[in-house]
Amino acid sequence: MSRLALVMIVRDEARCIARCLESVRPHVDEMIVLDTGSVDDTAAIAASLGARVERFDWIDDFSAARNAALDLSDADWNLILDADDRLVGGAATLADLGRTPFIGELRIENTFEGASGAETAVSWALRLLPRGVRYEGRVHEQPVGGALPHRRLDVSISHDGYEAAQRARKAGRNEALLRAELATAPDDTYLLFQLGRELQAAERWAEAADYLARAYNGSSQTDRFRHALVVRTLFTLKSAGRHDEALAVTEMEFERWPHSPDFFFAVGDLYLDWGLHNPDRAVKEALPLVEYCWLRCLEIGEQPDLEGSVRGRGSWLAANNLAVFYGTLKLTDKAAEYERLAAALKQ
């Protein structure tokens, strides 16, 4: 039987570390927690739950800390979690990994506060590593596995680090590290994308649009984050008032995402905003496209395997938008129909 270790780096995570460790403890052979300078009870809580706790002096480099933690493990496989993660599904998969090395992609369900309240966005992260694999990158670090294949696993992790209270606690940290990385690699599309995300979350729309547009223009169709990048670029260009650029992205990407509710959701939102800014063209040009896009979301349905997909854009969020849309047009019967549909789909 192969051995599996949980390997974590933490700092001041007394709020959630017990939840994380308890979710994983029955399914791993060892829990390794590397504390990078906590001043709360993080280390004591981890130790009380059976984790091996070591300490590391933080040097503004996530890869350095991750690799120091991995150096403490001699397991065949290492499961990489953060304290604000918890295992919510797929434990059976972790019990039978075998010995043939690969890098495992796990499904991350990120909760955050959206326009309609609590929402969940799905990402796929490289979080299961065979022995010997290490990280690179000061922030938003990635494992370097050479020619090792990547494999998506039926393992689900819930993550609440993007909720407002958690983001506020860490405000500015990632932005500073990303800017430092970009100073040495100014054309790195992944870093540009991540900095754009940080600025978007802070609603610094003009700056976010600049970085996401640069990332989009430099990205490849094969980039793992391409879907999330396209959708975020559309939302952010729209929010920055750069409608012509967003419409150009829509035209280039329209044939590439026929099965993405997130893409059509963003395009509908874009045309609605464009119509508000161009009222003389709204009725004939914008509104039919808004309706088409949000109906298309419902036709496609939920697609949780798409990187960055937000739960509801293929169901209740699209139906809710249509209810508001029809209500604004005084089509009361249709508005009521989609209100009922939104309520049913959200259950």
Short mmCIF file of C-alpha atoms in Angstrom, two decimals:
data_model
loop_
_atom_site.label_atom_id
_atom_site.label_comp_id
_atom_site.label_asym_id
_atom_site.label_seq_id
_atom_site.Cartn_x
_atom_site.Cartn_y
_atom_site.Cartn_z
CA MET A 1 0.00 0.00 0.00
CA SER A 2 1.25 3.49 -0.83
CA ARG A 3 1.42 6.08 1.95
CA LEU A 4 -0.37 9.44 1.83
CA ALA A 5 0.60 12.52 3.85
CA LEU A 6 -1.26 15.77 4.30
CA VAL A 7 1.24 18.62 3.85
CA MET A 8 0.25 22.17 4.82
CA ILE A 9 1.73 25.61 5.40
CA VAL A 10 -0.23 27.80 7.82
CA ARG A 11 -0.20 31.09 9.66
CA ASP A 12 -2.80 32.38 12.12
CA GLU A 13 -5.49 29.93 11.05
CA ALA A 14 -7.02 29.06 14.44
CA ARG A 15 -10.42 29.91 12.93
CA CYS A 16 -10.43 26.91 10.60
CA ILE A 17 -7.46 24.57 10.96
CA ALA A 18 -9.30 22.05 13.14
CA ARG A 19 -12.06 21.79 10.54
CA CYS A 20 -9.49 21.08 7.84
CA LEU A 21 -7.51 18.49 9.80
CA GLU A 22 -10.59 16.66 11.04
CA SER A 23 -11.88 16.32 7.48
CA VAL A 24 -8.67 14.66 6.33
CA ARG A 25 -7.32 12.84 9.39
CA PRO A 26 -9.14 9.51 8.78
CA HIS A 27 -7.81 9.29 5.23
CA VAL A 28 -4.07 10.02 5.52
CA ASP A 29 -1.13 8.29 7.17
CA GLU A 30 0.46 11.48 8.46
CA MET A 31 -0.40 15.17 8.83
CA ILE A 32 2.46 17.66 8.46
CA VAL A 33 1.83 21.30 9.36
CA LEU A 34 4.55 23.88 8.77
CA ASP A 35 3.79 27.06 10.70
CA THR A 36 5.23 30.23 9.14
CA GLY A 37 4.82 32.53 12.13
CA SER A 38 1.44 32.18 13.83
CA VAL A 39 0.73 34.30 16.89
CA ASP A 40 -2.60 32.60 17.63
CA ASP A 41 -3.36 29.00 18.64
CA THR A 42 -2.89 27.48 15.18
CA ALA A 43 0.13 25.33 16.09
CA ALA A 44 -1.37 24.11 19.37
CA ILE A 45 -4.65 23.14 17.71
CA ALA A 46 -2.84 21.24 14.96
CA ALA A 47 -0.67 19.39 17.46
CA SER A 48 -3.70 18.47 19.58
CA LEU A 49 -5.24 16.78 16.53
CA GLY A 50 -2.18 14.65 15.90
CA ALA A 51 -0.33 16.71 13.32
CA ARG A 52 3.43 16.96 13.23
CA VAL A 53 4.04 20.70 13.63
CA GLU A 54 7.28 22.36 12.54
CA ARG A 55 8.20 26.02 12.11
CA PHE A 56 9.58 28.02 9.21
CA ASP A 57 10.63 31.67 8.98
CA TRP A 58 8.45 33.34 6.34
CA ILE A 59 10.48 34.91 3.50
CA ASP A 60 7.66 36.19 1.23
CA ASP A 61 7.87 33.10 -0.94
CA PHE A 62 5.11 30.48 -0.97
CA SER A 63 7.16 27.98 -2.94
CA ALA A 64 9.99 28.14 -0.42
CA ALA A 65 7.52 27.34 2.38
CA ARG A 66 5.71 24.62 0.40
CA ASN A 67 8.99 22.95 -0.48
CA ALA A 68 10.23 23.11 3.10
CA ALA A 69 7.01 21.38 4.17
CA LEU A 70 7.38 18.73 1.46
CA ASP A 71 10.94 18.08 2.62
CA LEU A 72 9.44 16.84 5.90
CA SER A 73 7.44 14.11 4.16
CA ASP A 74 8.69 10.70 3.07
CA ALA A 75 5.26 9.51 1.91
CA ASP A 76 4.61 8.18 -1.58
CA TRP A 77 1.92 10.84 -2.10
CA ASN A 78 1.41 14.32 -0.64
CA LEU A 79 -1.99 15.99 -0.39
CA ILE A 80 -1.59 19.77 -0.37
CA LEU A 81 -4.28 21.73 1.46
CA ASP A 82 -4.60 25.14 3.05
CA ALA A 83 -6.19 25.65 6.44
CA ASP A 84 -9.29 27.21 4.86
CA ASP A 85 -9.83 24.03 2.82
CA ARG A 86 -11.66 20.91 3.90
CA LEU A 87 -12.17 17.56 2.23
CA VAL A 88 -15.85 17.14 1.31
CA GLY A 89 -15.81 14.24 -1.15
CA GLY A 90 -13.70 11.57 -2.77
CA ALA A 91 -11.93 10.05 0.21
CA ALA A 92 -12.22 6.60 -1.42
CA THR A 93 -10.15 7.84 -4.35
CA LEU A 94 -7.35 8.86 -1.98
CA ALA A 95 -7.34 5.37 -0.49
CA ASP A 96 -6.22 3.71 -3.72
CA LEU A 97 -3.67 5.88 -5.52
CA GLY A 98 -1.27 3.12 -6.54
CA ARG A 99 2.42 3.70 -7.17
CA THR A 100 2.54 5.02 -10.74
CA PRO A 101 3.36 8.73 -10.34
CA PHE A 102 1.15 11.50 -11.70
CA ILE A 103 0.05 14.95 -10.54
CA GLY A 104 -3.55 14.98 -9.37
CA GLU A 105 -6.02 17.80 -10.07
CA LEU A 106 -8.64 18.18 -7.36
CA ARG A 107 -11.95 19.99 -7.62
CA ILE A 108 -11.95 23.14 -5.46
CA GLU A 109 -15.34 24.62 -4.57
CA ASN A 110 -14.66 28.28 -3.75
CA THR A 111 -17.40 30.07 -1.83
CA PHE A 112 -17.73 33.85 -2.10
CA GLU A 113 -20.29 36.65 -1.88
CA GLY A 114 -21.71 37.40 -5.30
CA ALA A 115 -24.38 39.77 -6.55
CA SER A 116 -27.06 37.24 -5.57
CA GLY A 117 -25.61 36.30 -2.20
CA ALA A 118 -23.45 33.26 -1.46
CA GLU A 119 -22.09 31.69 -4.65
CA THR A 120 -19.65 28.90 -5.50
CA ALA A 121 -17.01 28.92 -8.22
CA VAL A 122 -15.24 25.73 -9.24
CA SER A 123 -11.53 25.50 -10.00
CA TRP A 124 -9.23 22.56 -10.57
CA ALA A 125 -5.94 22.69 -8.71
CA LEU A 126 -2.82 20.52 -8.74
CA ARG A 127 -2.96 19.37 -5.13
CA LEU A 128 -1.90 15.71 -5.12
CA LEU A 129 1.81 15.23 -5.69
CA PRO A 130 3.96 12.12 -5.88
CA ARG A 131 7.11 12.05 -3.78
CA GLY A 132 9.86 14.28 -5.13
CA VAL A 133 7.74 16.93 -6.87
CA ARG A 134 8.37 20.50 -5.73
CA TYR A 135 6.96 24.00 -6.34
CA GLU A 136 8.11 27.14 -8.08
CA GLY A 137 6.73 30.69 -7.99
CA ARG A 138 6.69 33.20 -5.16
CA VAL A 139 2.87 33.36 -5.14
CA HIS A 140 0.14 31.27 -6.79
CA GLU A 141 2.88 28.69 -6.87
CA GLN A 142 2.68 25.67 -9.16
CA PRO A 143 4.21 22.19 -8.85
CA VAL A 144 6.91 21.30 -11.35
CA GLY A 145 6.54 17.71 -12.42
CA GLY A 146 8.53 17.52 -15.63
CA ALA A 147 6.86 15.02 -17.93
CA LEU A 148 4.49 13.64 -15.30
CA PRO A 149 0.88 13.47 -16.56
CA HIS A 150 -1.91 15.41 -14.90
CA ARG A 151 -5.01 13.47 -13.88
CA ARG A 152 -8.33 14.82 -12.66
CA LEU A 153 -9.54 12.95 -9.60
CA ASP A 154 -12.98 12.57 -8.09
CA VAL A 155 -11.94 14.47 -4.97
CA SER A 156 -13.70 17.64 -3.80
CA ILE A 157 -12.32 20.36 -1.55
CA SER A 158 -14.40 23.20 -0.10
CA HIS A 159 -12.53 26.51 0.26
CA ASP A 160 -13.83 29.65 1.97
CA GLY A 161 -10.74 31.85 1.66
CA TYR A 162 -12.39 34.09 -0.95
CA GLU A 163 -15.17 35.17 1.37
CA ALA A 164 -15.04 38.85 2.27
CA ALA A 165 -13.84 38.47 5.86
CA GLN A 166 -10.99 36.19 4.84
CA ARG A 167 -9.90 38.33 1.90
CA ALA A 168 -9.85 41.44 4.10
CA ARG A 169 -7.47 39.74 6.52
CA LYS A 170 -4.98 39.06 3.75
CA ALA A 171 -5.58 42.22 1.70
CA GLY A 172 -2.55 43.41 -0.22
CA ARG A 173 -0.33 40.41 0.49
CA ASN A 174 -0.85 38.59 -2.79
CA GLU A 175 -0.86 41.78 -4.83
CA ALA A 176 2.57 42.75 -3.51
CA LEU A 177 4.01 39.30 -4.20
CA LEU A 178 2.49 39.17 -7.69
CA ARG A 179 3.92 42.56 -8.57
CA ALA A 180 7.33 41.41 -7.37
CA GLU A 181 7.10 38.28 -9.55
CA LEU A 182 5.94 40.29 -12.56
CA ALA A 183 8.93 42.59 -12.19
CA THR A 184 11.08 39.63 -13.24
CA ALA A 185 8.57 38.01 -15.65
CA PRO A 186 6.42 40.86 -17.02
CA ASP A 187 4.79 38.79 -19.77
CA ASP A 188 3.85 35.75 -17.68
CA THR A 189 0.17 35.28 -18.55
CA TYR A 190 -0.64 33.26 -15.44
CA LEU A 191 0.78 35.96 -13.15
CA LEU A 192 -1.04 38.67 -15.12
CA PHE A 193 -4.26 36.68 -14.75
CA GLN A 194 -3.81 36.27 -11.01
CA LEU A 195 -3.04 39.95 -10.45
CA GLY A 196 -6.09 40.83 -12.52
CA ARG A 197 -8.16 38.56 -10.26
CA GLU A 198 -6.84 40.29 -7.14
CA LEU A 199 -7.65 43.73 -8.53
CA GLN A 200 -11.07 42.58 -9.75
CA ALA A 201 -11.93 41.30 -6.26
CA ALA A 202 -11.01 44.74 -4.91
CA GLU A 203 -13.25 46.33 -7.59
CA ARG A 204 -10.31 48.26 -9.02
CA TRP A 205 -11.84 47.80 -12.43
CA ALA A 206 -9.55 49.90 -14.60
CA GLU A 207 -6.37 48.26 -13.31
CA ALA A 208 -7.94 44.80 -13.33
CA ALA A 209 -9.03 45.25 -16.94
CA ASP A 210 -5.51 46.24 -17.96
CA TYR A 211 -3.95 43.12 -16.47
CA LEU A 212 -6.65 40.70 -17.60
CA ALA A 213 -6.54 42.11 -21.14
CA ARG A 214 -2.77 41.61 -21.20
CA ALA A 215 -3.19 38.07 -19.91
CA TYR A 216 -5.88 37.34 -22.49
CA ASN A 217 -3.84 38.72 -25.38
CA GLY A 218 -0.83 36.67 -24.38
CA SER A 219 -2.64 33.45 -23.48
CA SER A 220 -2.86 30.19 -25.40
CA GLN A 221 -5.92 28.06 -26.14
CA THR A 222 -4.25 25.26 -24.17
CA ASP A 223 -3.77 27.24 -20.94
CA ARG A 224 -5.52 25.46 -18.05
CA PHE A 225 -7.00 28.76 -16.84
CA ARG A 226 -8.20 29.92 -20.28
CA HIS A 227 -11.94 29.55 -19.61
CA ALA A 228 -11.75 31.45 -16.33
CA LEU A 229 -9.59 34.11 -18.00
CA VAL A 230 -12.03 34.69 -20.87
CA VAL A 231 -15.04 35.00 -18.56
CA ARG A 232 -13.28 37.29 -16.08
CA THR A 233 -11.93 39.44 -18.90
CA LEU A 234 -15.46 39.98 -20.25
CA PHE A 235 -16.91 40.90 -16.85
CA THR A 236 -14.01 43.21 -16.01
CA LEU A 237 -13.82 45.03 -19.34
CA LYS A 238 -17.57 45.62 -19.05
CA SER A 239 -17.21 46.92 -15.48
CA ALA A 240 -14.40 49.23 -16.61
CA GLY A 241 -16.63 50.64 -19.36
CA ARG A 242 -14.45 49.19 -22.12
CA HIS A 243 -17.35 47.77 -24.10
CA ASP A 244 -15.70 47.76 -27.52
CA GLU A 245 -12.84 45.62 -26.26
CA ALA A 246 -15.24 43.26 -24.52
CA LEU A 247 -17.33 42.92 -27.68
CA ALA A 248 -14.18 42.12 -29.64
CA VAL A 249 -13.32 39.36 -27.15
CA THR A 250 -16.88 38.05 -27.48
CA GLU A 251 -16.56 37.83 -31.24
CA MET A 252 -13.25 35.99 -31.05
CA GLU A 253 -14.41 33.53 -28.41
CA PHE A 254 -18.04 32.92 -29.43
CA GLU A 255 -17.40 29.70 -31.36
CA ARG A 256 -14.98 28.34 -28.74
CA TRP A 257 -17.36 28.06 -25.77
CA PRO A 258 -20.63 26.55 -27.03
CA HIS A 259 -20.96 24.51 -23.84
CA SER A 260 -20.08 27.22 -21.31
CA PRO A 261 -22.98 28.80 -19.39
CA ASP A 262 -20.43 31.13 -17.78
CA PHE A 263 -19.41 32.54 -21.15
CA PHE A 264 -22.98 33.20 -22.25
CA PHE A 265 -23.86 34.58 -18.82
CA ALA A 266 -21.01 37.11 -19.15
CA VAL A 267 -21.96 37.98 -22.73
CA GLY A 268 -25.59 38.59 -21.73
CA ASP A 269 -24.42 40.83 -18.91
CA LEU A 270 -22.14 42.69 -21.34
CA TYR A 271 -24.89 43.34 -23.89
CA LEU A 272 -27.25 44.54 -21.17
CA ASP A 273 -24.68 47.07 -19.97
CA TRP A 274 -23.84 48.07 -23.54
CA GLY A 275 -27.55 48.64 -24.21
CA LEU A 276 -27.85 50.89 -21.16
CA HIS A 277 -25.00 52.99 -22.54
CA ASN A 278 -26.47 52.96 -26.06
CA PRO A 279 -30.23 53.35 -25.52
CA ASP A 280 -30.91 54.18 -29.18
CA ARG A 281 -29.65 50.71 -30.14
CA ALA A 282 -30.83 48.75 -27.12
CA VAL A 283 -34.24 47.51 -28.29
CA LYS A 284 -33.19 46.23 -31.71
CA GLU A 285 -29.63 45.09 -30.97
CA ALA A 286 -28.87 44.61 -27.29
CA LEU A 287 -32.02 43.21 -25.70
CA PRO A 288 -32.55 40.28 -28.12
CA LEU A 289 -28.95 39.21 -27.50
CA VAL A 290 -29.34 39.51 -23.74
CA GLU A 291 -32.39 37.26 -23.86
CA TYR A 292 -30.68 34.79 -26.20
CA CYS A 293 -27.58 34.49 -24.00
CA TRP A 294 -29.40 33.85 -20.75
CA LEU A 295 -31.77 31.37 -22.40
CA ARG A 296 -28.70 29.66 -23.82
CA CYS A 297 -27.30 29.33 -20.28
CA LEU A 298 -30.39 27.33 -19.31
CA GLU A 299 -30.13 25.19 -22.44
CA ILE A 300 -26.52 24.30 -21.65
CA GLY A 301 -27.07 23.70 -17.95
CA GLU A 302 -24.43 23.50 -15.25
CA GLN A 303 -20.89 22.63 -16.36
CA PRO A 304 -18.88 22.24 -13.15
CA ASP A 305 -15.86 20.73 -14.89
CA LEU A 306 -15.05 24.05 -16.55
CA GLU A 307 -12.30 25.98 -14.78
CA GLY A 308 -13.81 28.95 -12.96
CA SER A 309 -17.41 27.89 -13.52
CA VAL A 310 -19.83 29.53 -11.07
CA ARG A 311 -22.65 27.35 -9.81
CA GLY A 312 -26.01 28.72 -10.91
CA ARG A 313 -25.00 30.35 -14.18
CA GLY A 314 -26.42 27.33 -15.98
CA SER A 315 -29.53 27.24 -13.81
CA TRP A 316 -31.02 29.54 -11.17
CA LEU A 317 -28.80 32.62 -11.68
CA ALA A 318 -29.67 32.68 -15.39
CA ALA A 319 -33.36 32.12 -14.64
CA ASN A 320 -33.31 34.92 -12.07
CA ASN A 321 -31.73 37.29 -14.59
CA LEU A 322 -34.44 36.41 -17.10
CA ALA A 323 -37.14 37.05 -14.50
CA VAL A 324 -35.74 40.54 -13.85
CA PHE A 325 -35.27 41.10 -17.60
CA TYR A 326 -38.88 40.21 -18.44
CA GLY A 327 -40.18 42.14 -15.45
CA THR A 328 -38.38 45.28 -16.65
CA LEU A 329 -40.06 44.83 -20.04
CA LYS A 330 -43.46 44.51 -18.27
CA LEU A 331 -43.83 40.91 -19.49
CA THR A 332 -45.30 39.90 -16.16
CA ASP A 333 -46.34 36.35 -17.06
CA LYS A 334 -42.88 35.47 -18.34
CA ALA A 335 -41.25 37.19 -15.38
CA ALA A 336 -43.35 35.10 -12.99
CA GLU A 337 -42.52 31.93 -14.95
CA TYR A 338 -38.79 32.46 -14.59
CA GLU A 339 -39.09 33.50 -10.95
CA ARG A 340 -40.68 30.13 -10.27
CA LEU A 341 -38.02 28.37 -12.33
CA ALA A 342 -35.21 30.16 -10.49
CA ALA A 343 -36.68 29.15 -7.12
CA ALA A 344 -37.05 25.52 -8.23
CA LEU A 345 -33.53 25.32 -9.66
CA LYS A 346 -31.94 26.84 -6.56
CA GLN A 347 -33.32 24.16 -4.24
#
